[in-house]
Coordinates of C-alpha atoms in Angstrom, one line a residue:
Chain A
M1 CA -82.9 25.6 67.9
S2 CA -85.6 27.6 66.3
A3 CA -84.9 26.3 62.7
H4 CA -88.1 24.4 63.1
P5 CA -89.8 23.5 59.8
Y6 CA -93.2 24.3 61.2
P7 CA -92.9 27.5 63.3
T8 CA -95.7 28.5 65.6
T9 CA -97.5 31.8 65.0
A10 CA -95.8 33.3 68.1
E11 CA -92.4 32.5 66.6
R12 CA -93.3 34.0 63.3
V13 CA -94.6 37.2 65.0
L14 CA -91.5 37.3 67.2
A15 CA -89.2 36.7 64.2
L16 CA -90.6 39.7 62.4
G17 CA -91.6 41.9 65.4
L18 CA -88.2 42.0 67.1
P19 CA -86.3 43.3 64.1
A20 CA -89.1 45.8 63.3
A21 CA -89.1 47.1 66.9
A22 CA -85.3 47.2 67.0
L23 CA -85.1 49.1 63.8
A24 CA -87.9 51.6 64.8
S25 CA -86.1 52.3 68.1
A26 CA -82.8 52.7 66.4
A27 CA -84.2 55.0 63.7
S28 CA -85.9 57.2 66.3
A29 CA -82.8 57.3 68.5
S30 CA -80.4 58.0 65.6
N31 CA -82.7 60.8 64.6
A32 CA -82.5 62.2 68.1
V33 CA -78.7 62.1 67.9
L34 CA -78.3 63.5 64.4
T35 CA -80.6 66.5 65.1
R36 CA -78.0 67.5 67.7
R37 CA -75.1 67.1 65.3
V38 CA -74.1 70.8 65.2
G39 CA -73.8 70.9 69.0
L40 CA -72.1 67.5 69.1
E41 CA -69.6 68.6 66.5
A42 CA -68.6 71.5 68.6
L43 CA -68.2 69.2 71.6
L44 CA -66.6 66.1 70.0
G45 CA -64.9 67.6 67.0
G46 CA -65.4 66.5 63.4
P47 CA -63.6 63.2 63.2
R48 CA -65.1 61.7 66.3
L49 CA -68.6 62.9 65.3
H50 CA -68.2 61.4 61.8
A51 CA -67.0 58.1 63.3
L52 CA -70.2 58.1 65.5
E53 CA -72.4 58.9 62.5
A54 CA -70.8 56.1 60.5
S55 CA -71.4 53.7 63.3
L56 CA -75.0 54.7 63.7
L57 CA -75.6 54.3 60.0
L58 CA -73.9 50.9 59.9
A59 CA -76.1 49.9 62.8
L60 CA -79.2 51.0 61.0
G61 CA -78.1 49.2 57.9
L62 CA -77.6 45.9 59.9
G63 CA -81.0 46.5 61.5
A64 CA -82.6 47.0 58.1
A65 CA -80.9 43.9 56.7
V66 CA -82.3 41.7 59.6
L67 CA -85.8 43.2 59.0
V68 CA -85.6 42.4 55.3
A69 CA -84.5 38.9 56.0
A70 CA -87.3 38.4 58.5
W71 CA -89.8 39.9 56.1
N72 CA -88.7 37.5 53.4
D73 CA -89.2 34.6 55.8
W74 CA -92.7 35.9 56.7
R75 CA -93.7 36.2 53.1
S76 CA -92.4 32.8 52.0
R77 CA -94.0 31.2 55.1
G78 CA -90.7 29.5 55.6
P79 CA -89.1 28.6 59.0
A80 CA -88.8 31.5 61.4
R81 CA -85.1 31.2 61.6
A82 CA -83.3 32.2 64.8
A83 CA -86.4 33.6 66.4
R84 CA -85.7 32.2 69.9
P85 CA -82.0 32.9 69.8
A86 CA -82.8 36.4 68.7
L87 CA -85.0 36.9 71.7
G88 CA -82.3 35.5 74.0
A89 CA -79.7 37.7 72.3
A90 CA -82.0 40.7 72.9
V91 CA -82.3 39.9 76.6
V92 CA -78.6 39.4 77.0
G93 CA -77.8 42.5 74.9
A94 CA -80.1 44.7 76.8
I95 CA -78.7 43.7 80.2
A96 CA -75.1 43.8 78.9
G97 CA -75.7 47.2 77.3
W98 CA -77.2 48.5 80.5
Q99 CA -74.2 47.4 82.6
T100 CA -71.8 48.7 80.0
F101 CA -73.6 52.1 80.0
L102 CA -73.3 52.2 83.8
L103 CA -69.6 51.4 83.5
A104 CA -68.5 53.6 80.7
V105 CA -71.1 56.3 79.9
Q106 CA -71.6 58.4 83.0
P107 CA -73.2 60.7 83.9
F108 CA -76.4 59.8 82.1
Q109 CA -77.1 62.1 79.2
R110 CA -80.0 61.4 76.8
V111 CA -78.0 61.9 73.7
W112 CA -75.4 59.2 74.7
F113 CA -78.3 56.9 75.6
D114 CA -79.8 57.3 72.1
A115 CA -76.4 56.7 70.5
A116 CA -75.9 53.6 72.7
L117 CA -79.3 52.3 71.8
V118 CA -78.6 52.5 68.1
L119 CA -75.3 50.8 68.5
L120 CA -76.8 48.1 70.6
C121 CA -79.5 47.4 68.0
G122 CA -76.7 47.2 65.4
I123 CA -74.7 44.7 67.4
W124 CA -77.8 42.7 68.1
A125 CA -78.7 42.7 64.4
G126 CA -75.2 41.6 63.5
G127 CA -75.5 38.8 66.0
V128 CA -78.9 37.7 64.6
L129 CA -77.5 37.7 61.0
W130 CA -74.7 35.4 62.3
L131 CA -77.2 33.2 64.1
R132 CA -79.2 32.8 60.9
R133 CA -76.3 31.0 59.2
P134 CA -77.3 27.4 58.4
R135 CA -75.4 25.2 60.8
Q136 CA -75.8 22.0 62.8
P137 CA -77.4 22.4 66.3
S138 CA -74.7 22.2 69.0
R139 CA -75.3 21.3 72.7
L140 CA -72.4 23.6 73.7
R141 CA -73.8 26.6 71.8
R142 CA -77.2 26.0 73.4
A143 CA -75.7 25.6 76.9
L144 CA -73.7 28.8 76.4
G145 CA -76.8 30.7 75.2
L146 CA -78.8 29.5 78.2
T147 CA -76.0 30.4 80.6
A148 CA -75.8 33.9 79.1
V149 CA -79.6 34.5 79.4
G150 CA -79.6 33.1 82.9
A151 CA -76.7 35.4 83.9
A152 CA -78.4 38.4 82.4
L153 CA -81.7 37.7 84.2
T154 CA -79.9 37.2 87.4
V155 CA -78.4 40.7 87.2
A156 CA -81.8 42.2 86.6
A157 CA -83.4 40.1 89.3
A158 CA -80.6 41.2 91.8
E159 CA -81.4 44.8 91.1
L160 CA -85.1 44.4 91.4
G161 CA -84.7 42.3 94.6
L162 CA -82.4 45.0 96.2
R163 CA -84.9 47.7 95.3
A164 CA -87.8 45.7 96.8
A165 CA -85.7 45.0 99.9
G166 CA -84.9 48.7 100.2
S167 CA -88.6 49.6 100.0
L168 CA -89.7 47.0 102.5
A169 CA -86.9 47.3 105.1
P170 CA -85.5 50.9 105.3
S171 CA -81.7 50.8 105.4
A172 CA -79.1 53.5 104.8
L173 CA -77.2 50.9 102.7
L174 CA -80.0 50.6 100.3
A175 CA -80.8 54.3 99.9
R176 CA -80.8 55.6 96.3
S177 CA -80.1 59.2 95.3
G178 CA -83.1 61.0 94.1
E179 CA -85.6 59.3 96.4
A180 CA -88.7 61.2 97.4
P181 CA -88.2 63.3 100.6
R182 CA -90.6 61.3 102.8
K183 CA -89.0 58.0 101.8
L184 CA -85.6 59.3 102.7
I185 CA -86.8 60.6 106.1
E186 CA -88.4 57.2 106.9
R187 CA -85.2 55.5 105.8
F188 CA -82.9 57.5 108.1
R189 CA -85.3 58.3 111.0
C190 CA -84.3 56.7 114.3
R191 CA -86.3 53.9 115.7
P192 CA -88.7 55.1 118.5
G193 CA -87.1 54.2 121.8
L194 CA -83.6 53.8 120.4
G195 CA -81.2 54.6 123.2
R196 CA -78.5 57.2 122.4
F197 CA -76.1 58.1 125.2
G198 CA -78.6 56.7 127.6
F199 CA -81.5 58.8 126.2
P200 CA -84.4 57.1 124.4
C201 CA -85.6 58.6 121.1
N202 CA -89.2 59.8 121.4
S203 CA -92.2 58.0 119.8
S204 CA -91.6 59.9 116.5
G205 CA -88.0 58.7 116.3
Y206 CA -86.4 62.0 117.3
Y207 CA -83.6 62.5 119.8
D208 CA -85.7 64.6 122.1
E209 CA -88.5 64.3 124.7
E210 CA -92.0 63.6 123.5
F211 CA -93.3 66.4 121.3
Y212 CA -96.7 68.0 121.9
R213 CA -98.9 70.5 120.2
T214 CA -98.7 73.9 121.8
R215 CA -101.9 74.9 123.5
P216 CA -103.1 78.5 124.0
G217 CA -100.9 80.3 126.4
E218 CA -98.0 77.9 125.9
R219 CA -94.9 78.6 123.8
A220 CA -92.5 76.3 122.0
V221 CA -90.2 76.4 119.0
C222 CA -89.0 73.9 116.5
S223 CA -85.4 73.2 115.2
I224 CA -85.2 71.2 112.0
G225 CA -82.0 69.7 110.6
D226 CA -79.8 66.7 109.7
S227 CA -77.2 64.8 111.7
F228 CA -76.2 67.9 113.5
N229 CA -79.8 68.0 115.0
L230 CA -79.7 64.2 115.6
G231 CA -76.4 65.0 117.4
S232 CA -73.6 62.8 118.7
V233 CA -73.5 64.0 122.3
P234 CA -75.7 63.2 125.3
H235 CA -79.1 64.8 125.1
A236 CA -78.3 67.2 127.9
R237 CA -75.3 68.5 126.0
H238 CA -77.1 68.8 122.6
F239 CA -77.4 72.3 121.2
T240 CA -81.2 72.3 121.3
T241 CA -81.2 71.3 125.0
V242 CA -78.7 74.0 125.7
C243 CA -80.9 76.4 123.8
E244 CA -83.9 75.2 125.7
G245 CA -82.2 76.0 129.0
E246 CA -81.1 79.5 127.9
L247 CA -84.5 80.3 126.3
G248 CA -86.8 78.9 129.0
L249 CA -89.0 77.4 126.3
A250 CA -89.5 73.9 124.8
V251 CA -87.4 73.4 121.7
H252 CA -88.6 70.5 119.6
N253 CA -85.6 69.0 117.9
L254 CA -86.6 67.4 114.6
G255 CA -83.3 65.9 113.4
V256 CA -82.8 63.1 110.9
A257 CA -79.3 62.1 109.7
G258 CA -78.6 62.1 106.0
I259 CA -81.3 64.4 104.8
G260 CA -81.2 67.8 103.0
P261 CA -83.2 70.9 102.2
R262 CA -86.1 69.1 100.4
E263 CA -86.5 66.8 103.4
Y264 CA -86.4 69.8 105.8
L265 CA -89.4 71.2 103.9
A266 CA -91.2 67.9 104.2
L267 CA -90.5 67.8 108.0
L268 CA -91.7 71.4 108.4
L269 CA -95.0 70.7 106.6
D270 CA -95.7 67.3 108.0
E271 CA -94.4 67.3 111.5
A272 CA -93.2 70.8 112.7
L273 CA -96.1 73.0 111.7
P274 CA -98.8 70.6 113.2
L275 CA -97.1 71.3 116.6
A276 CA -98.1 74.9 116.3
P277 CA -94.7 76.3 117.1
D278 CA -94.0 80.0 117.9
A279 CA -90.9 80.0 115.7
V280 CA -89.0 77.6 113.4
V281 CA -85.3 77.5 112.7
V282 CA -83.8 75.2 110.1
G283 CA -80.2 74.2 110.3
L284 CA -78.3 74.3 107.0
F285 CA -74.9 72.5 107.1
V286 CA -72.8 74.0 104.3
G287 CA -70.6 70.9 104.1
N288 CA -73.2 68.8 102.3
D289 CA -76.6 70.5 102.1
L290 CA -75.6 72.5 99.1
D291 CA -74.1 69.7 97.2
V292 CA -75.9 66.4 97.5
A293 CA -79.6 67.4 97.7
D294 CA -81.2 65.8 94.7
V295 CA -79.0 67.1 91.9
G296 CA -81.2 65.4 89.4
R297 CA -84.3 67.3 90.3
D298 CA -86.6 68.3 87.4
L299 CA -84.3 66.6 84.9
P300 CA -86.1 64.9 82.0
D301 CA -86.1 61.2 81.5
A302 CA -86.5 60.4 85.2
G303 CA -87.4 56.8 84.4
L304 CA -84.3 56.2 82.4
R305 CA -82.1 58.0 85.0
A306 CA -83.4 55.7 87.7
W307 CA -81.8 52.8 85.8
L308 CA -78.9 54.3 83.9
Q309 CA -77.5 56.7 86.5
R310 CA -74.9 54.8 88.4
E311 CA -75.7 56.3 91.8
R312 CA -79.2 55.1 91.5
V313 CA -78.5 51.4 90.7
L314 CA -78.1 49.4 93.9
T315 CA -76.1 46.5 92.3
W316 CA -73.5 49.2 91.7
V317 CA -73.6 51.3 94.8
L318 CA -74.1 48.5 97.4
P319 CA -70.8 46.8 96.8
R320 CA -68.9 50.1 97.0
R321 CA -70.7 51.0 100.2
L322 CA -69.9 47.7 101.8
A323 CA -66.3 47.9 100.6
R324 CA -66.0 51.4 102.1
V325 CA -67.3 50.2 105.4
A326 CA -65.0 47.2 105.4
R327 CA -62.0 49.4 104.5
E328 CA -62.7 51.9 107.2
C329 CA -63.1 49.0 109.7
K330 CA -59.7 47.7 108.6
R331 CA -58.1 51.1 109.0
L332 CA -59.5 51.6 112.4
G333 CA -58.7 48.0 113.5
N334 CA -61.1 46.4 115.9
R335 CA -61.6 49.6 117.9
R336 CA -65.3 50.6 118.1
R337 CA -66.7 53.7 119.6
E338 CA -68.7 52.9 122.8
V339 CA -72.4 53.0 122.2
A340 CA -73.7 51.1 125.2
I341 CA -76.7 52.4 126.9
V342 CA -75.9 54.0 130.2
Q343 CA -78.2 55.8 132.6
G344 CA -77.7 59.1 134.2
E345 CA -75.4 62.0 133.4
R346 CA -72.6 60.8 135.7
A347 CA -72.6 57.4 134.2
V348 CA -72.5 59.0 130.7
A349 CA -69.5 61.2 131.8
E350 CA -67.7 58.2 133.1
R351 CA -68.3 56.1 130.0
F352 CA -67.5 58.9 127.6
P353 CA -64.7 61.0 129.2
W354 CA -63.8 62.6 125.9
L355 CA -67.0 64.6 126.1
D356 CA -65.2 67.1 128.4
E357 CA -61.6 66.2 127.5
P358 CA -61.1 66.2 123.7
A359 CA -57.6 65.0 124.1
L360 CA -59.0 61.6 125.2
E361 CA -61.1 61.2 122.1
E362 CA -60.4 58.7 119.3
G363 CA -61.2 59.7 115.8
T364 CA -64.4 58.4 114.2
L365 CA -62.9 58.2 110.7
S366 CA -59.3 57.2 109.8
P367 CA -57.1 60.3 109.1
E368 CA -57.0 59.4 105.3
S369 CA -60.8 59.1 105.0
F370 CA -61.4 62.3 107.0
D371 CA -59.0 64.5 105.0
C372 CA -60.4 63.0 101.8
L373 CA -64.0 63.8 102.8
E374 CA -63.2 67.3 103.9
T375 CA -61.3 68.0 100.7
Q376 CA -64.2 66.7 98.6
R377 CA -66.6 68.9 100.5
A378 CA -64.4 72.0 100.1
L379 CA -64.1 71.4 96.4
A380 CA -67.8 71.1 96.1
V381 CA -68.7 74.4 97.8
C382 CA -65.5 76.5 97.8
A383 CA -64.3 76.1 94.3
R384 CA -67.4 76.1 92.1
S385 CA -71.1 76.8 92.3
P386 CA -72.6 74.2 94.6
V387 CA -74.8 72.0 92.4
S388 CA -77.9 72.1 94.6
L389 CA -77.9 75.8 95.4
T390 CA -81.2 76.3 93.4
T391 CA -82.8 73.5 95.3
V392 CA -81.7 75.0 98.6
F393 CA -83.0 78.4 97.7
E394 CA -86.4 77.0 96.5
S395 CA -86.8 74.9 99.6
L396 CA -86.0 77.8 101.9
A397 CA -88.4 80.0 100.1
A398 CA -91.1 77.4 100.3
M399 CA -90.4 76.9 104.1
H400 CA -90.5 80.7 104.6
E401 CA -93.9 80.9 102.8
A402 CA -95.3 77.8 104.6
C403 CA -94.5 79.4 108.0
G404 CA -96.6 82.4 107.1
E405 CA -96.9 84.5 110.3
I406 CA -94.7 82.1 112.3
P407 CA -91.2 83.5 112.5
F408 CA -88.8 81.5 110.4
G409 CA -85.0 81.6 110.4
V410 CA -82.0 79.7 109.1
M411 CA -78.9 78.6 111.1
L412 CA -75.8 78.3 108.9
I413 CA -73.6 75.5 110.2
P414 CA -70.0 75.7 109.0
D415 CA -67.9 72.7 108.0
E416 CA -64.9 72.0 110.2
F417 CA -62.4 73.1 107.6
Q418 CA -63.8 76.6 107.9
V419 CA -63.2 76.7 111.6
S420 CA -60.0 74.7 112.1
D421 CA -57.0 76.4 110.5
A422 CA -54.9 73.2 110.6
L423 CA -57.5 71.3 108.7
W424 CA -57.9 74.1 106.2
A425 CA -54.2 74.0 105.5
R426 CA -54.4 70.3 104.7
V427 CA -57.5 70.7 102.5
V428 CA -55.9 73.6 100.5
A429 CA -52.8 71.5 99.9
A430 CA -54.9 68.5 98.8
A431 CA -57.4 70.4 96.7
G432 CA -54.9 71.6 94.1
V433 CA -57.2 74.4 92.9
P434 CA -58.0 77.9 94.4
L435 CA -60.6 77.7 97.2
E436 CA -62.6 80.5 98.8
R437 CA -63.0 79.4 102.4
D438 CA -66.2 81.3 103.2
R439 CA -67.8 81.1 99.8
P440 CA -70.9 79.0 100.8
Q441 CA -71.8 81.5 103.6
R442 CA -71.3 84.4 101.2
L443 CA -73.7 82.9 98.7
L444 CA -76.3 82.0 101.3
R445 CA -76.1 85.3 103.2
A446 CA -76.6 87.3 100.0
W447 CA -79.7 85.2 99.1
L448 CA -81.1 85.2 102.6
E449 CA -80.8 88.9 102.9
E450 CA -82.5 89.4 99.5
A451 CA -85.3 87.0 100.6
D452 CA -85.6 88.8 103.9
I453 CA -85.1 85.6 105.9
P454 CA -83.3 86.1 109.2
Y455 CA -80.2 83.9 109.7
L456 CA -77.7 82.9 112.3
D457 CA -74.2 82.4 110.9
L458 CA -72.4 80.1 113.4
L459 CA -69.1 80.6 111.5
E460 CA -68.4 83.8 113.3
K461 CA -69.4 82.4 116.7
L462 CA -67.2 79.3 116.4
R463 CA -64.2 81.3 115.1
A464 CA -64.6 83.6 118.1
V465 CA -63.9 80.7 120.5
S466 CA -60.4 81.0 121.9
P467 CA -58.1 78.0 121.0
A468 CA -57.0 75.7 123.7
A469 CA -53.4 75.3 124.8
D470 CA -52.7 73.0 121.9
G471 CA -53.8 75.8 119.4
Q472 CA -57.0 73.9 118.4
R473 CA -60.5 75.1 119.2
H474 CA -61.9 71.5 119.6
L475 CA -65.4 72.3 118.6
Y476 CA -66.0 69.2 116.5
H477 CA -65.6 65.5 117.4
L478 CA -62.2 64.2 116.3
R479 CA -62.3 63.3 112.6
D480 CA -66.1 63.0 112.7
T481 CA -67.4 66.3 111.1
H482 CA -70.0 66.9 113.8
F483 CA -70.1 69.1 116.8
N484 CA -68.7 67.9 120.1
A485 CA -70.1 69.1 123.4
R486 CA -68.1 72.4 123.2
G487 CA -69.4 73.0 119.7
N488 CA -73.0 72.2 120.8
D489 CA -72.6 74.6 123.7
V490 CA -71.6 77.5 121.4
A491 CA -74.3 76.7 118.9
G492 CA -77.0 76.3 121.6
R493 CA -76.3 79.6 123.2
A494 CA -76.2 81.4 119.9
L495 CA -79.4 79.7 118.8
A496 CA -81.2 80.8 122.0
R497 CA -80.3 84.4 121.3
F498 CA -81.5 83.9 117.7
F499 CA -84.8 82.4 118.7
A500 CA -85.3 85.2 121.3
A501 CA -84.8 87.8 118.5
L502 CA -87.2 86.0 116.2
L503 CA -89.8 85.8 118.9
D504 CA -89.4 89.5 119.7
A505 CA -89.5 90.6 116.1
Chain F
M1 CA -80.1 47.4 52.0
R2 CA -83.2 48.8 50.3
L3 CA -84.1 50.7 53.5
F4 CA -80.6 52.0 54.1
F5 CA -80.5 55.0 51.8
P6 CA -84.0 56.3 52.6
L7 CA -83.0 56.1 56.3
L8 CA -79.8 57.9 55.5
V9 CA -81.7 60.7 53.7
L10 CA -84.2 60.8 56.5
T11 CA -81.7 61.2 59.3
A12 CA -79.5 63.7 57.4
A13 CA -82.5 65.9 56.9
C14 CA -83.2 66.3 60.6
A15 CA -80.9 69.3 61.4
R16 CA -82.4 71.7 64.0
S17 CA -83.4 75.2 63.2
D18 CA -82.0 78.2 65.1
E19 CA -85.3 78.5 66.8
R20 CA -85.2 74.9 68.1
W21 CA -81.7 75.6 69.5
I22 CA -82.9 78.8 71.1
E23 CA -85.7 76.8 72.8
A24 CA -83.2 74.3 74.0
L25 CA -81.3 77.0 75.8
D26 CA -84.1 76.7 78.4
D27 CA -84.0 72.9 78.6
P28 CA -84.1 71.6 82.2
D29 CA -81.0 69.5 81.5
P30 CA -77.8 71.6 81.8
F31 CA -76.0 69.3 79.3
E32 CA -78.7 69.9 76.7
R33 CA -78.5 73.7 77.4
A34 CA -74.7 73.6 76.9
L35 CA -75.1 71.7 73.6
A36 CA -77.7 74.2 72.4
A37 CA -75.4 77.1 73.3
F38 CA -72.5 75.5 71.4
A39 CA -74.7 74.7 68.4
L40 CA -76.1 78.2 68.2
C41 CA -72.7 79.8 68.4
E42 CA -71.6 77.6 65.5
Q43 CA -74.8 77.7 63.4
A44 CA -75.9 81.3 63.9
P45 CA -73.1 83.5 65.3
E46 CA -75.3 86.6 65.0
R47 CA -77.6 85.1 67.7
A48 CA -74.7 83.9 69.9
P49 CA -75.3 86.6 72.5
L50 CA -78.4 84.7 73.6
T51 CA -76.1 82.0 74.8
L52 CA -74.1 84.1 77.3
G53 CA -76.0 82.9 80.4
V54 CA -75.7 79.2 79.5
L55 CA -72.0 79.5 78.5
L56 CA -71.3 81.1 81.9
E57 CA -73.0 78.4 83.8
T58 CA -71.3 75.7 81.7
V59 CA -67.8 77.1 82.5
D60 CA -68.2 75.4 85.9
R61 CA -68.7 71.9 84.4
S62 CA -65.9 69.5 84.0
E63 CA -67.4 66.4 82.2
L64 CA -66.3 66.0 78.5
E65 CA -64.4 69.3 78.8
L66 CA -67.7 71.2 78.7
G67 CA -66.2 74.0 80.7
A68 CA -63.2 74.4 78.3
H69 CA -65.6 74.5 75.3
A70 CA -67.7 77.0 77.0
A71 CA -64.7 79.2 77.8
R72 CA -63.6 79.0 74.1
H73 CA -67.1 80.2 72.9
L74 CA -67.1 82.8 75.5
E75 CA -63.9 84.2 74.1
L76 CA -65.5 84.4 70.6
L77 CA -68.5 86.1 72.1
A78 CA -66.3 88.6 73.9
R79 CA -65.4 90.1 70.6
S80 CA -69.0 91.1 69.9
I81 CA -70.4 91.9 73.4
P82 CA -67.5 92.9 75.6
D83 CA -69.6 95.3 77.5
S84 CA -72.1 92.7 78.5
L85 CA -69.3 90.5 79.8
R86 CA -67.8 93.4 81.8
A87 CA -71.3 94.1 83.2
R88 CA -71.6 90.5 84.3
L89 CA -68.2 90.6 85.9
A90 CA -69.0 93.8 87.9
A91 CA -72.6 93.0 88.8
N92 CA -72.5 89.4 90.1
P93 CA -71.0 89.0 93.5
L94 CA -72.0 85.2 93.5
M95 CA -69.7 84.4 90.6
T96 CA -67.4 81.4 90.9
E97 CA -63.7 81.8 90.5
A98 CA -63.8 79.7 87.3
R99 CA -66.4 82.0 85.7
R100 CA -64.6 85.1 86.8
R101 CA -61.4 83.8 85.3
A102 CA -63.2 82.7 82.1
I103 CA -64.7 86.1 81.5
E104 CA -61.4 87.8 82.2
D105 CA -59.6 85.5 79.8
A106 CA -62.3 86.0 77.2
L107 CA -62.0 89.7 77.5
R108 CA -58.2 89.6 77.3
G109 CA -58.4 87.2 74.4
A110 CA -60.7 89.6 72.6
G111 CA -58.1 92.3 73.0
R112 CA -60.3 94.6 75.0
G113 CA -59.9 93.1 78.5
R114 CA -59.2 95.1 81.5
R115 CA -57.8 93.6 84.7

């Protein structure tokens, strides 16, 4: 143990420096909490606030007591008692405090972090006072201490390792919310040459033919979007290909699954505008583009949030993601959707008969997961203000400005619950709160009109499709949330008319 | 323990002024804005009308019952500026159902509401 009669200088500095640093941090953090006491009293109520204040002051008192004891050791040039165990306790306490914060204090708010820091310093100080008691060295205590430090360092190393792996090998499983747009695009972009329904992605990783910069006299347009642009139908049936046929112009399809408005802006600036297009249309899916696009944008304490916001810590999100994948595999049994590469449209039609006959299709998600997902999406955009609406508006305004003289428009893609009445009935029953079905379109249309940005609202077009004999419109893949071939056909024809109007304007 | 009482005095003397709370109404963090709005309503009721915008945005938030607290302060506010609340109700077509209901409840609670 550290009760060495002749402590080294490093031990002496550590023995005094640790309590001093802890007390300084605790004093600063408790000051930050107490300056907010009027607001906190309104929020927590008097008794809870007073309990918090008493805890903070007790923690400060313990910190002060440790510092005084360490100062006395320093002045008397006596043994630096418990210096090493104090360091070990600081490491274990920091990691345990971090994990406890992730478990119990979410979402991250600076004031709770400050309060937690003071309490942690207090607990640590109490532990150090206990460790300073004169006692016989014990192998068991030493072994337990080393085990605790080892476990704490393992947790930290696991997180660092996963983050490093996520940076080196892009994987959707290792994505963290709040990543920079370019990083997210690279993570989710298809591998060049990847075969989808017998069609290889181009050299830029897009589900389209090779892009080219428009030369004088040539005309081409760009369509930017997320998984709807990536598509889950053969290339010939994708809405941009349908649009291309109707329009008689090349439509460059820049689609990357899992991205949102900030990434659309990055794609426009970095990849679409260099192609010198004659018009650009960005597809906005109301089901998730208004809700998940970097809700932490511009928030202070970005560094702390990167470690203390649960969704950003891979050791927390990765097990949940893996568990979700495993649960979904279990629900669906061993059945897998066919993804084999086949050549030629006839071969594709033979391999995927559900493309033209929706009744033959098997659902992508289990019924439970699909209804749960759709209900969550409806709650996010139909019951309250979508959290990323400002981000959406700012990104669209920036895209509009970046296009300058090039015509720019927005295609509003509805969620399936807005088109399928049967699904809407299930969502309303599950939500338990009043929902306004067309609310996202109402918000977006009002803003787009005010910003003078042309838009195509696919909701009206899709609702205008006559239901089949079974009463369903069958415009989306079964329990998948994306357009099927029929949905792509409707979207492609509408997009062609929209592009034509943009080019004529 | 010699440091304890000076620290106690130091931390107790750190209450924020009205101006600091008003500045905090523009904080980029919506939680800090909400806290500032609650504090200003408690500490300086005469300046509470400045918090109207923040209280309305906070009505939509569910964590720590922020929305319920905002609705309660809105009701107190409705007694002094019912016309501003009515104007918000009439002018903003993008208002959520929760906000609309909170304003209507506040106006009713203040005894001047109109359906």
